[in-house]
Every structure is written in structure tokens, then in C-alpha cells.
Amino acid sequence: MAGRFSVRRVAGPDLVPAEESALDNVSWTVFPEAAAEPATPASANPLLTDKLLDAKVRLHRRLIEEINLSALEKLPEDEIRNHIQQLVSQYVLVERLALNTQELNDFVSEILDEMTGLGPLEPLLKDPTVNDILINGHECVYVERQGILEPTGVRFKDEPHLLRIINKIVSAVGRRVDEAHPMCDARLLDGSRVNVAVRPVAIDGPLMSIRKFSKKPFNLNKLVEVGALRPQMAELLAAAVKARVTLLISGGTGSGKTTMLNALSAFISEKERLLTIEDAAELQLQQPHVGRMETRPPNIEGKGEIRQRDLVKNALRMRPDRVILGECRGEEAFDMLQAMNTGHEGSMATIHANTPRDAISRLEQMIGMAGMPMTVASIRGQIASAIRLIVQLSRLSDGKRRVMSIAEVTGLESDIIQMQEIFKYARTGTAPDGTVQGHFQATGVRPRFLGDLAAMGIKIPGAYFDPSQPL
């Protein structure tokens, strides 16, 4: 039964202050209080919250000094918890912290998170409803749930506390962040994507964003269920991937590009060899034959950097059937198009752009960054022959993600890349509660690659492309 306790010294000299006392040399007896007042929630009492935060950090430092962590990690989780609970209970008595049984258990969990996890972030990482964790300094933490941002009560004791958690994350994947290199891309052990910026570029304290790794990656059926696209659109995309139609997934930040790429990759044959190239590995491909590579920043001497372009070049020497580029953002675009044009059909990549036409324009600019002496006409010719399909995604104002357009690149005409839209999402209005209203529709255009699909035994009903038929 959860109850309050008071602490009295049984015998011995005057009590040494808690910060200076040796816990093992103090004898205590615990007596139940006769009439304890109801506990005030920590969230409702800032002073209590500050006291617990301070006690947690001080206890964590003491335990780090006293416990052999390498030996402790080899024990089962239950034994670790029991061992820590004994030490924490003893400490709580010495510090005279008024905690009931439930609060004591929560305190033990927080200490365990500090020692073996990521401290205050652990509850958010375990919460399946949280998609993004956004930290603006040690006192301000926001989360995204179902596309909507909301503040949380989670906070860190001070800036050094937050920096210690940040360094724990980035050092686990062989990276670093400091004044000399104040920005860093990293990932958690479960694959969640992390971006960090610290002083001097972060003026008000460290900034960190965590895009959580989905334990159960969305497949196309799930995307249809949540309304991101319609079954006819999903069937066409699945058929295109099976038939090795090279495609580009375009969209803004948080629009679901990586989720869509993961979902489409499920339709790649298990007989094919895939190579993925990313800044921070986050793709969740289900095939058995996958080689994963990620970039590496320069070391403290400014040497040893490995860029995406280097990885793309190297990947072409590793006998891939398809190359999957996590995000195309620079000079590697040239080598990616070369791969798509030289026997690696069916390769896929994501790109930041607002429309399919913008995606093509961005590709042109990125190829120009490679410094090759190419005319605009030759660059557009490369793009038109490499890319066949562009899937445009967007996160709407109500937080929901939609496939806004599926467009086919049909070729080059008078130095202009020709495109035709096959499906689109038409927005019609906004409901009083802020929900975006609209519907998917076919444009009436039949894709030119339907013949390629038919040659491979994949048939797509012509009614799918009839604009008079509802999707």
C-alpha cells in the first residue's frame, strides 16, 4: 500500500549533511507517519519538480561513481532494477524526499533511464503516439502527434544535462558535436533520425529533433487505410516497382517520403541485390539482400569525410540491381542519374520539392553542382531518360499526409521535359474543425508504361484512369 514515511536517526553522532554523507555509514529507521497530507503532483508544484530534478542528477552522478556499469549491464533487467531500487531507496531516506511508493518507483525508472537510456527522453521514445520530438533548449520540449505539434512537461535540469544526452546519442554512432562542429546528423540505436545544433549556431541553447523510427513500418495497405492514397493509385505504384520503373518521391519536410519509399520497396523482388545510401541510415527494407551505407563527416582534423557522391560511385562497383538513395540533395544527383541510365532501372530516391515540376528543376540544379561541363539540353536529356514516375507527397494543414500527384515523365521536346499527371488530390475546402476536405481523382491520362507492365504480365484495368469513376 502506498504510504508516506518519516525518517528518524536511531543512534550515533549528529547527522552529516546529505551531500557529504557516506550512505553506508548511516543507520536509519523508517516509521510510518500518523497523518500524511495528500501528495502534491510534481507537475503542479514547480519547487518539488526542481528538487526532484536536482536530486535525480546528483544521485545519477553518485551512482555512476559507485557502480560498475559494465558488470551491471550483464545482469537481467529485473536484477538491475532491484539493485538500483535499493540504492535509490536508501538515498531518498537520506535526502528526506517525501515520496510514496508509486513516486518512488517512478523515480527509480527515471534513474535507470539516466544510467542506461536517454534520461527524460525515454518516456517520449516509448510512447507509440509520438512521431517527432523537438527540443528547443533544456526547458522547452514539443512533440508531434498525428501531425499536430503540442508542448510537453518534459524538461532537462540544465543545459549541461541536455548536452550530456546529446553527446551520448551522437557518440554511439561515431559522430561528435561541439563548438568546432556545432551541427550533426545521427541516429538512435533503433534507427530513429536525429539532428542536433548546439552553440554557437543555436543561440538559445541546444536544438535537437528526433524523427522516431516506426516499430511497424507502414505498408501500402496501411497508407490506403489512413487515406494517404486510393487503392487504384497504390496498385499502379506497386506494379511500377515490380516492373522496374524508375521513380522519384518528392515532398516537403515531414510529408512521408521515407515512409512511402519503405512501403514501395516491399514490392521489389527478393532475388534482387539492393544498395541503400543515406546520410543517416533510416530505411527499413524487408528484402534479405540489402547492403546499407551511410555518409561520414570529417574528423577533428577535417579529414576522412565520405560524401553521398562517393558512396554512389562505390555502389556501382558492388553489382547492385537497384540503388536506393535516401535523399538526393547535391552533386550525387549526377551519379544517381548515370546509374539509372546504365542498367539499374527501378532505382529510387527521395527529393525535397513542392511539385513534380519543381522536383525536375531541383534535379537540374543539383546536377549543375557536380561541376560537369554539360549543357541544359544534355542535363534534361539525362533526366528525361532516367526518371519515369514522380510521386508527390504533402503534409496538409490538418497534419494529414496525402499523395498529391502521381506524374509520368514522357520525354523531351524542344529542350522541355514533358510530363503528364495520372492521379491527383483535389482540395475543395476546410471544415470548421480545421480538417482539410478534398478527394482523389484520375485525370483521364493513361500512363505510357502500361505497355511495359503488360509485357511483364501485369495488367492494370483501364477503368482506373477514367475521371468519371470515383476512386
XYZ file of N, CA, C and O in Angstrom, residues 98-276:
716
model
N 10.003 13.402 0.170
C 8.678 12.863 0.518
C 8.071 12.190 -0.705
O 7.428 12.823 -1.538
N 8.297 10.883 -0.827
C 7.782 10.131 -1.978
C 6.963 8.953 -1.488
O 7.379 8.239 -0.569
N 5.802 8.718 -2.112
C 5.073 7.492 -1.816
C 5.615 6.371 -2.687
O 6.542 6.562 -3.482
N 5.033 5.189 -2.563
C 5.582 4.024 -3.260
C 5.581 4.206 -4.769
O 6.567 3.888 -5.454
N 4.481 4.719 -5.338
C 4.402 4.908 -6.783
C 5.428 5.942 -7.256
O 6.110 5.752 -8.268
N 5.558 7.026 -6.486
C 6.524 8.057 -6.859
C 7.952 7.526 -6.750
O 8.824 7.867 -7.557
N 8.178 6.663 -5.764
C 9.497 6.062 -5.622
C 9.821 5.181 -6.822
O 10.926 5.214 -7.373
N 8.831 4.375 -7.252
C 9.039 3.524 -8.431
C 9.321 4.361 -9.671
O 10.168 4.017 -10.505
N 8.572 5.470 -9.824
C 8.804 6.356 -10.969
C 10.205 6.959 -10.901
O 10.884 7.106 -11.925
N 10.628 7.304 -9.688
C 11.959 7.887 -9.501
C 13.040 6.879 -9.882
O 14.030 7.216 -10.537
N 12.840 5.613 -9.493
C 13.785 4.549 -9.863
C 13.845 4.418 -11.387
O 14.926 4.279 -11.983
N 12.668 4.451 -12.044
C 12.636 4.342 -13.511
C 13.399 5.483 -14.163
O 14.123 5.286 -15.152
N 13.261 6.691 -13.613
C 13.963 7.841 -14.176
C 15.479 7.702 -14.000
O 16.258 8.053 -14.896
N 15.882 7.184 -12.860
C 17.315 6.972 -12.638
C 17.855 5.929 -13.618
O 18.939 6.081 -14.198
N 17.093 4.847 -13.812
C 17.509 3.826 -14.776
C 17.617 4.422 -16.177
O 18.534 4.098 -16.945
N 16.653 5.295 -16.545
C 16.702 5.948 -17.852
C 17.956 6.806 -17.979
O 18.581 6.857 -19.040
N 18.324 7.501 -16.880
C 19.524 8.333 -16.907
C 20.779 7.487 -17.090
O 21.711 7.880 -17.784
N 20.792 6.307 -16.463
C 22.002 5.488 -16.473
C 22.141 4.659 -17.735
O 23.224 4.539 -18.295
N 21.053 4.064 -18.180
C 21.140 3.136 -19.315
C 20.426 3.646 -20.563
O 20.523 3.025 -21.610
N 19.682 4.754 -20.463
C 18.931 5.260 -21.606
C 19.242 6.716 -21.880
O 20.374 7.180 -21.692
N 18.217 7.443 -22.313
C 18.382 8.841 -22.698
C 17.634 9.773 -21.754
O 17.094 10.803 -22.178
N 17.574 9.416 -20.498
C 17.022 10.288 -19.470
C 15.581 10.692 -19.721
O 14.729 9.841 -20.005
N 15.276 11.995 -19.676
C 13.885 12.452 -19.815
C 13.237 12.112 -21.149
O 12.019 12.154 -21.281
N 14.061 11.749 -22.149
C 13.501 11.436 -23.464
C 12.891 10.037 -23.519
O 12.098 9.745 -24.417
N 13.266 9.160 -22.599
C 12.833 7.762 -22.674
C 11.311 7.596 -22.718
O 10.799 6.838 -23.537
N 10.528 8.292 -21.853
C 9.067 8.116 -21.940
C 8.506 8.521 -23.301
O 7.566 7.895 -23.805
N 9.078 9.561 -23.921
C 8.599 10.006 -25.233
C 8.982 9.008 -26.314
O 8.212 8.760 -27.246
N 10.166 8.420 -26.191
C 10.595 7.426 -27.177
C 9.754 6.151 -27.079
O 9.546 5.455 -28.075
N 9.257 5.856 -25.882
C 8.434 4.653 -25.700
C 6.967 4.895 -26.035
O 6.199 3.935 -26.165
N 6.564 6.148 -26.184
C 5.168 6.487 -26.473
C 4.879 6.274 -27.952
O 5.419 6.995 -28.801
N 4.047 5.296 -28.321
C 3.814 4.996 -29.745
C 3.055 6.094 -30.479
O 3.047 6.119 -31.707
N 2.410 7.015 -29.747
C 1.643 8.073 -30.416
C 2.528 9.245 -30.837
O 2.088 10.112 -31.591
N 3.767 9.285 -30.359
C 4.671 10.398 -30.680
C 5.455 10.072 -31.946
O 6.102 9.029 -32.044
N 5.394 10.988 -32.926
C 6.130 10.802 -34.182
C 7.440 11.573 -34.197
O 8.439 11.099 -34.713
N 7.423 12.786 -33.671
C 8.615 13.635 -33.642
C 8.787 14.215 -32.251
O 7.802 14.545 -31.579
N 10.053 14.353 -31.840
C 10.393 15.024 -30.582
C 11.263 16.223 -30.942
O 12.298 16.071 -31.595
N 10.835 17.407 -30.537
C 11.528 18.642 -30.911
C 11.943 19.374 -29.640
O 11.098 19.767 -28.827
N 13.242 19.556 -29.451
C 13.781 20.141 -28.231
C 14.379 21.508 -28.553
O 15.293 21.618 -29.380
N 13.846 22.549 -27.925
C 14.344 23.913 -28.096
C 14.942 24.386 -26.773
O 14.298 25.087 -26.009
N 16.161 23.967 -26.488
C 16.760 24.280 -25.197
C 16.310 23.295 -24.135
O 15.423 22.474 -24.349
N 16.895 23.389 -22.940
C 16.671 22.353 -21.931
C 15.305 22.443 -21.262
O 14.877 21.505 -20.593
N 14.593 23.562 -21.430
C 13.308 23.722 -20.743
C 12.104 23.623 -21.673
O 10.974 23.731 -21.207
N 12.315 23.457 -22.956
C 11.207 23.505 -23.920
C 11.250 22.286 -24.829
O 12.160 22.156 -25.657
N 10.285 21.391 -24.668
C 10.214 20.172 -25.472
C 8.815 20.051 -26.071
O 7.816 20.109 -25.344
N 8.759 19.897 -27.395
C 7.496 19.688 -28.092
C 7.492 18.291 -28.713
O 8.552 17.707 -28.974
N 6.298 17.762 -28.952
C 6.155 16.502 -29.681
C 5.108 16.682 -30.777
O 4.282 17.603 -30.714
N 5.187 15.821 -31.774
C 4.159 15.797 -32.815
C 3.361 14.509 -32.677
O 3.919 13.413 -32.659
N 2.044 14.671 -32.563
C 1.136 13.526 -32.548
C 0.124 13.718 -33.671
O -0.549 14.736 -33.737
N 0.060 12.739 -34.586
C -0.877 12.782 -35.715
C -0.762 14.088 -36.486
O -1.747 14.699 -36.879
N 0.473 14.542 -36.667
C 0.710 15.722 -37.476
C 0.540 17.043 -36.762
O 0.758 18.102 -37.354
N 0.165 17.039 -35.477
C -0.080 18.263 -34.723
C 0.980 18.417 -33.629
O 1.235 17.486 -32.865
N 1.584 19.614 -33.538
C 2.588 19.875 -32.513
C 1.925 20.246 -31.190
O 0.928 20.969 -31.168
N 2.499 19.759 -30.089
C 1.975 20.104 -28.766
C 3.117 20.112 -27.762
O 4.062 19.320 -27.862
N 3.074 21.025 -26.766
C 4.144 21.077 -25.762
C 4.024 19.917 -24.775
O 2.952 19.327 -24.611
N 5.118 19.601 -24.111
C 5.114 18.545 -23.092
C 5.687 19.109 -21.796
O 6.307 20.171 -21.769
N 5.497 18.365 -20.707
C 6.060 18.757 -19.421
C 7.475 18.265 -19.230
O 8.087 18.512 -18.186
N 8.024 17.576 -20.222
C 9.378 17.038 -20.112
C 10.389 18.178 -20.191
O 10.258 19.077 -21.018
N 11.386 18.138 -19.313
C 12.465 19.106 -19.403
C 13.722 18.537 -18.761
O 13.681 17.533 -18.037
N 14.840 19.196 -19.047
C 16.128 18.783 -18.517
C 16.537 19.722 -17.387
O 16.058 20.858 -17.306
N 17.418 19.259 -16.506
C 17.797 20.079 -15.348
C 18.438 21.385 -15.795
O 18.108 22.462 -15.308
N 19.377 21.280 -16.735
C 20.073 22.463 -17.231
C 20.686 22.115 -18.585
O 20.527 21.004 -19.100
N 21.394 23.062 -19.150
C 21.981 22.842 -20.477
C 23.032 21.736 -20.482
O 23.056 20.912 -21.401
N 23.928 21.655 -19.478
C 24.884 20.530 -19.459
C 24.189 19.162 -19.438
O 24.686 18.201 -20.020
N 23.046 19.068 -18.734
C 22.295 17.814 -18.707
C 21.843 17.435 -20.111
O 22.003 16.278 -20.556
N 21.296 18.402 -20.857
C 20.862 18.137 -22.237
C 22.053 17.797 -23.123
O 21.988 16.867 -23.944
N 23.159 18.511 -22.962
C 24.347 18.242 -23.779
C 24.896 16.842 -23.517
O 25.406 16.187 -24.434
N 24.795 16.389 -22.264
C 25.272 15.026 -21.961
C 24.449 13.989 -22.706
O 24.985 13.013 -23.253
N 23.112 14.185 -22.774
C 22.251 13.262 -23.516
C 22.582 13.323 -25.007
O 22.661 12.291 -25.691
N 22.798 14.537 -25.537
C 23.129 14.698 -26.961
C 24.425 13.970 -27.294
O 24.510 13.241 -28.287
N 25.449 14.159 -26.458
C 26.735 13.503 -26.718
C 26.629 11.990 -26.621
O 27.329 11.257 -27.336
N 25.747 11.522 -25.759
C 25.534 10.080 -25.638
C 24.949 9.522 -26.941
O 25.308 8.435 -27.389
N 24.056 10.295 -27.572
C 23.424 9.858 -28.823
C 24.424 9.856 -29.965
O 24.573 8.863 -30.684
N 25.120 10.977 -30.167
C 25.983 11.099 -31.348
C 27.231 10.228 -31.237
O 27.712 9.687 -32.242
N 27.764 10.060 -30.023
C 28.966 9.239 -29.870
C 28.671 7.759 -30.129
O 29.563 7.007 -30.531
N 27.418 7.348 -29.936
C 27.059 5.938 -30.153
C 27.184 5.546 -31.622
O 27.311 4.363 -31.936
N 27.125 6.530 -32.536
C 27.249 6.223 -33.970
C 28.525 6.836 -34.541
O 28.631 7.095 -35.742
N 29.504 7.093 -33.665
C 30.817 7.542 -34.120
C 30.850 8.976 -34.613
O 31.691 9.307 -35.461
N 29.964 9.823 -34.108
C 29.979 11.228 -34.523
C 30.169 12.124 -33.312
O 30.168 11.667 -32.175
N 30.338 13.413 -33.544
C 30.568 14.320 -32.440
C 29.912 15.660 -32.734
O 29.653 16.001 -33.889
N 29.664 16.410 -31.690
C 29.104 17.754 -31.834
C 29.737 18.638 -30.774
O 29.784 18.280 -29.595
N 30.282 19.775 -31.193
C 30.927 20.719 -30.282
C 30.972 22.078 -30.961
O 30.370 22.280 -32.014
N 31.709 23.014 -30.373
C 31.759 24.356 -30.947
C 32.394 24.358 -32.329
O 32.025 25.141 -33.194
N 33.362 23.471 -32.551
C 34.019 23.409 -33.859
C 33.102 22.802 -34.921
O 33.150 23.184 -36.085
N 32.268 21.845 -34.511
C 31.301 21.208 -35.417
C 29.940 21.229 -34.719
O 29.518 20.229 -34.122
N 29.240 22.370 -34.766
C 28.028 22.522 -33.953
C 26.773 21.863 -34.512
O 25.739 21.896 -33.868
N 26.849 21.269 -35.700
C 25.675 20.599 -36.289
C 26.017 19.155 -36.606
O 27.143 18.852 -37.000
N 25.033 18.291 -36.446
C 25.305 16.869 -36.634
C 24.030 16.112 -36.983
O 22.961 16.381 -36.439
N 24.150 15.173 -37.919
C 23.097 14.199 -38.205
C 23.511 12.886 -37.568
O 24.652 12.449 -37.728
N 22.592 12.245 -36.862
C 22.894 10.965 -36.216
C 21.632 10.118 -36.206
O 20.627 10.465 -36.831
N 21.682 9.011 -35.511
C 20.505 8.149 -35.384
C 20.595 7.400 -34.061
O 21.686 7.192 -33.519
N 19.434 7.029 -33.557
C 19.393 6.216 -32.344
C 19.630 4.755 -32.720
O 19.641 4.392 -33.901
N 19.797 3.927 -31.714
C 20.078 2.518 -31.975
C 18.924 1.832 -32.687
O 19.120 0.851 -33.398
N 17.685 2.342 -32.513
C 16.545 1.729 -33.191
C 16.336 2.297 -34.589
O 15.406 1.909 -35.288
N 17.208 3.230 -35.031
C 17.100 3.783 -36.375
C 16.459 5.153 -36.449
O 16.429 5.766 -37.517
N 15.929 5.664 -35.331
C 15.306 6.984 -35.343
C 16.319 8.043 -35.769
O 17.477 8.015 -35.345
N 15.865 8.980 -36.608
C 16.755 10.000 -37.148
C 16.887 11.170 -36.174
O 15.901 11.645 -35.634
N 18.123 11.647 -35.974
C 18.395 12.718 -35.020
C 19.175 13.823 -35.717
O 20.124 13.557 -36.460
N 18.765 15.076 -35.484
C 19.540 16.225 -35.942
C 19.794 17.132 -34.750
O 18.887 17.387 -33.951
N 21.029 17.605 -34.627
C 21.433 18.396 -33.471
C 22.129 19.666 -33.929
O 22.903 19.650 -34.891
N 21.835 20.766 -33.240
C 22.583 22.015 -33.416
C 22.833 22.601 -32.036
O 21.914 22.703 -31.223
N 24.098 22.929 -31.741
C 24.451 23.474 -30.434
C 25.082 24.855 -30.623
O 25.256 25.332 -31.745
N 25.411 25.503 -29.501
C 26.064 26.800 -29.598
C 27.374 26.663 -30.366
O 28.026 25.625 -30.264
N 27.785 27.633 -31.182
C 27.236 28.989 -31.297
C 26.100 29.145 -32.327
O 25.494 30.210 -32.370
N 25.807 28.118 -33.132
C 24.751 28.318 -34.132
C 23.367 28.312 -33.485
O 22.433 28.941 -33.991
N 23.205 27.578 -32.378
C 21.939 27.585 -31.639
C 22.052 28.625 -30.537
O 22.700 28.402 -29.511
N 21.437 29.774 -30.746
C 21.669 30.945 -29.883
C 21.160 30.719 -28.464
O 21.818 31.084 -27.485
N 19.975 30.117 -28.316
C 19.339 29.994 -27.003
C 19.554 28.640 -26.339
O 18.823 28.265 -25.432
N 20.518 27.886 -26.811
C 20.752 26.567 -26.238
C 20.585 25.479 -27.277
O 20.094 25.724 -28.391
N 20.975 24.247 -26.956
C 20.947 23.157 -27.930
C 19.560 22.914 -28.540
O 18.545 22.964 -27.843
N 19.545 22.660 -29.840
C 18.334 22.281 -30.562
C 18.491 20.844 -31.025
O 19.535 20.476 -31.562
N 17.476 20.035 -30.815
C 17.533 18.648 -31.271
C 16.161 18.215 -31.766
O 15.136 18.515 -31.145
N 16.141 17.541 -32.894
C 14.895 16.969 -33.407
C 15.103 15.477 -33.623
O 16.149 15.055 -34.122
N 14.119 14.699 -33.210
C 14.177 13.237 -33.358
C 12.965 12.789 -34.153
O 11.823 12.997 -33.727
N 13.198 12.207 -35.319
C 12.132 11.603 -36.111
C 12.098 10.116 -35.751
O 12.993 9.368 -36.097
N 11.066 9.713 -35.038
C 11.058 8.367 -34.468
C 10.955 7.287 -35.528
O 10.291 7.447 -36.547
N 11.618 6.194 -35.259
C 11.641 5.016 -36.126
C 10.401 4.182 -35.829
O 10.132 3.826 -34.683
N 9.616 3.917 -36.838
C 8.385 3.156 -36.646
C 8.708 1.690 -36.401
O 9.426 1.059 -37.185
N 8.202 1.153 -35.282
C 8.440 -0.260 -34.985
C 7.786 -1.158 -36.031
O 8.285 -2.209 -36.385
N 6.621 -0.740 -36.530
C 5.932 -1.467 -37.598
C 5.808 -0.540 -38.793
O 4.922 0.315 -38.832
N 6.724 -0.652 -39.761
C 6.696 0.262 -40.895
C 5.380 0.169 -41.667
O 4.806 -0.903 -41.818
N 4.907 1.322 -42.131
C 3.660 1.370 -42.903
C 3.853 0.646 -44.232
O 4.855 0.849 -44.916
N 2.893 -0.200 -44.588
C 2.884 -0.751 -45.933
C 1.835 -0.003 -46.752
O 1.127 0.859 -46.243
N 1.735 -0.334 -48.029
C 0.803 0.402 -48.894
C -0.639 0.238 -48.431
O -1.439 1.167 -48.513
N -0.979 -0.954 -47.960
C -2.351 -1.176 -47.478
C -2.676 -0.251 -46.315
O -3.780 0.300 -46.223
N -1.705 -0.077 -45.411
C -1.918 0.811 -44.264
C -2.052 2.256 -44.722
O -2.886 3.016 -44.202
N -1.269 2.648 -45.712
C -1.363 4.011 -46.236
C -2.717 4.248 -46.890
O -3.285 5.343 -46.806
N -3.253 3.207 -47.524
C -4.601 3.326 -48.108
C -5.628 3.480 -46.983
O -6.554 4.292 -47.069
N -5.460 2.700 -45.905
C -6.403 2.749 -44.781
C -6.456 4.137 -44.145
O -7.520 4.624 -43.780
N -5.302 4.788 -44.014
C -5.269 6.100 -43.363
C -5.613 7.227 -44.335
O -5.617 8.401 -43.948
N -5.881 6.886 -45.591
C -6.341 7.883 -46.546
C -5.251 8.650 -47.260
O -5.514 9.692 -47.861
N -4.005 8.139 -47.228
C -2.919 8.832 -47.917
C -3.047 8.711 -49.430
O -2.573 9.581 -50.176
N -3.677 7.645 -49.902
C -3.926 7.432 -51.325
C -5.037 6.418 -51.487
O -5.508 5.841 -50.506
N -5.478 6.172 -52.725
C -6.568 5.250 -53.001
C -6.019 3.913 -53.520
O -4.892 3.847 -54.020
N -6.805 2.832 -53.405
C -6.323 1.513 -53.826
C -5.837 1.477 -55.269
O -4.837 0.813 -55.576
N -6.527 2.186 -56.176
C -6.113 2.183 -57.581
C -4.722 2.802 -57.743
O -3.894 2.317 -58.540
N -4.473 3.866 -56.994
C -3.162 4.518 -57.042
C -2.091 3.596 -56.468
O -0.991 3.472 -57.029
N -2.416 2.936 -55.365
C -1.463 2.014 -54.745
C -1.136 0.850 -55.674
O 0.023 0.428 -55.780
N -2.144 0.349 -56.375
C -1.916 -0.778 -57.290
C -1.009 -0.372 -58.437
O -0.132 -1.137 -58.853
N -1.195 0.842 -58.948
C -0.337 1.314 -60.037
C 1.103 1.463 -59.566
O 2.047 1.053 -60.260
N 1.303 2.037 -58.375
C 2.661 2.224 -57.855
C 3.341 0.881 -57.591
O 4.525 0.704 -57.895
N 2.599 -0.060 -57.018
C 3.163 -1.389 -56.753
C 3.578 -2.064 -58.049
O 4.655 -2.674 -58.134
N 2.729 -1.956 -59.088
C 3.050 -2.547 -60.382
C 4.283 -1.890 -60.992
O 5.141 -2.564 -61.593
N 4.394 -0.564 -60.834
C 5.545 0.143 -61.389
C 6.844 -0.327 -60.740
O 7.866 -0.504 -61.417
N 6.823 -0.539 -59.416
C 8.025 -1.001 -58.721
C 8.388 -2.414 -59.180
O 9.556 -2.719 -59.446
N 7.389 -3.285 -59.298
C 7.650 -4.648 -59.769
C 8.257 -4.651 -61.164
O 9.124 -5.468 -61.479
N 7.802 -3.725 -62.008
C 8.255 -3.679 -63.400
C 9.529 -2.866 -63.574
O 9.909 -2.554 -64.711
N 10.166 -2.487 -62.462
C 11.436 -1.752 -62.501
C 11.304 -0.402 -63.196
O 12.166 0.008 -63.984
N 10.213 0.291 -62.916
C 10.041 1.665 -63.400
C 10.748 2.587 -62.409
O 10.432 2.594 -61.223
N 11.716 3.344 -62.887
C 12.488 4.233 -62.017
C 11.609 5.381 -61.538
O 10.942 6.037 -62.345
N 11.599 5.610 -60.232
C 10.717 6.657 -59.721
C 11.409 7.534 -58.687
O 12.393 7.145 -58.045
N 10.857 8.730 -58.549
C 11.339 9.737 -57.630
C 10.195 10.096 -56.695
O 9.066 10.311 -57.134
N 10.469 10.129 -55.376
C 9.449 10.502 -54.394
C 9.770 11.906 -53.911
O 10.830 12.153 -53.343
N 8.857 12.823 -54.167
C 9.079 14.235 -53.895
C 8.131 14.723 -52.805
O 7.002 14.247 -52.684
N 8.575 15.694 -52.013
C 7.711 16.248 -50.970
C 8.483 17.156 -50.040
O 9.716 17.236 -50.105
N 7.771 17.826 -49.163
C 8.388 18.700 -48.180
C 8.824 17.932 -46.945
O 8.667 16.705 -46.852
N 9.362 18.662 -45.975
C 9.800 18.051 -44.719
C 8.607 17.444 -43.982
O 7.572 18.088 -43.827
N 8.753 16.195 -43.549
C 7.693 15.539 -42.776
C 6.487 15.131 -43.593
O 5.434 14.833 -43.033
N 6.616 15.080 -44.913
C 5.462 14.726 -45.754
C 5.295 13.219 -45.918
O 4.289 12.768 -46.465
N 6.275 12.436 -45.459
C 6.152 10.980 -45.531
C 6.924 10.349 -46.672
O 6.588 9.246 -47.111
N 7.982 10.997 -47.149
C 8.749 10.458 -48.279
C 9.402 9.125 -47.931
O 9.317 8.161 -48.704
N 10.067 9.079 -46.771
C 10.749 7.839 -46.383
C 9.743 6.730 -46.116
O 9.982 5.565 -46.452
N 8.595 7.070 -45.525
C 7.551 6.076 -45.286
C 7.066 5.479 -46.603
O 6.896 4.256 -46.725
N 6.853 6.336 -47.606
C 6.410 5.855 -48.914
C 7.481 4.993 -49.568
O 7.183 3.949 -50.161
N 8.744 5.406 -49.459
C 9.836 4.629 -50.042
C 9.919 3.242 -49.403
O 10.096 2.233 -50.103
N 9.775 3.185 -48.085
C 9.768 1.889 -47.404
C 8.605 1.022 -47.880
O 8.757 -0.189 -48.090
N 7.420 1.635 -48.019
C 6.236 0.881 -48.428
C 6.400 0.333 -49.846
O 6.063 -0.827 -50.124
N 6.930 1.144 -50.753
C 7.089 0.696 -52.142
C 8.176 -0.370 -52.271
O 8.092 -1.249 -53.132
N 9.188 -0.306 -51.410
C 10.288 -1.270 -51.516
C 9.829 -2.695 -51.239
O 10.510 -3.654 -51.621
N 8.670 -2.852 -50.603
C 8.163 -4.199 -50.318
C 7.838 -4.968 -51.601
O 7.744 -6.198 -51.581
N 7.690 -4.263 -52.721
C 7.316 -4.908 -53.980
C 8.527 -5.209 -54.866
O 8.381 -5.641 -56.006
N 9.717 -4.984 -54.331
C 10.932 -5.358 -55.052
C 11.174 -6.851 -54.859
O 11.022 -7.376 -53.757
N 11.553 -7.520 -55.906
C 11.783 -8.966 -55.835
C 12.891 -9.291 -54.837
O 13.900 -8.579 -54.747
N 12.706 -10.381 -54.092
C 13.718 -10.811 -53.127
C 14.967 -11.357 -53.820
O 15.982 -11.597 -53.166
N 14.897 -11.564 -55.130
C 16.051 -12.072 -55.872
C 17.021 -10.958 -56.262
O 18.091 -11.227 -56.797
N 16.638 -9.713 -56.024
C 17.468 -8.591 -56.435
C 18.385 -8.134 -55.308
O 18.042 -8.221 -54.128
N 19.547 -7.619 -55.699
C 20.502 -7.059 -54.729
C 20.270 -5.547 -54.652
O 20.326 -4.846 -55.669
N 20.026 -5.065 -53.436
C 19.751 -3.649 -53.227
C 20.876 -3.005 -52.427
O 21.416 -3.613 -51.497
N 21.210 -1.765 -52.786
C 22.164 -0.991 -52.016
C 21.500 0.331 -51.646
O 20.988 1.041 -52.515
N 21.486 0.662 -50.353
C 20.887 1.915 -49.898
C 21.993 2.871 -49.469
O 23.001 2.453 -48.878
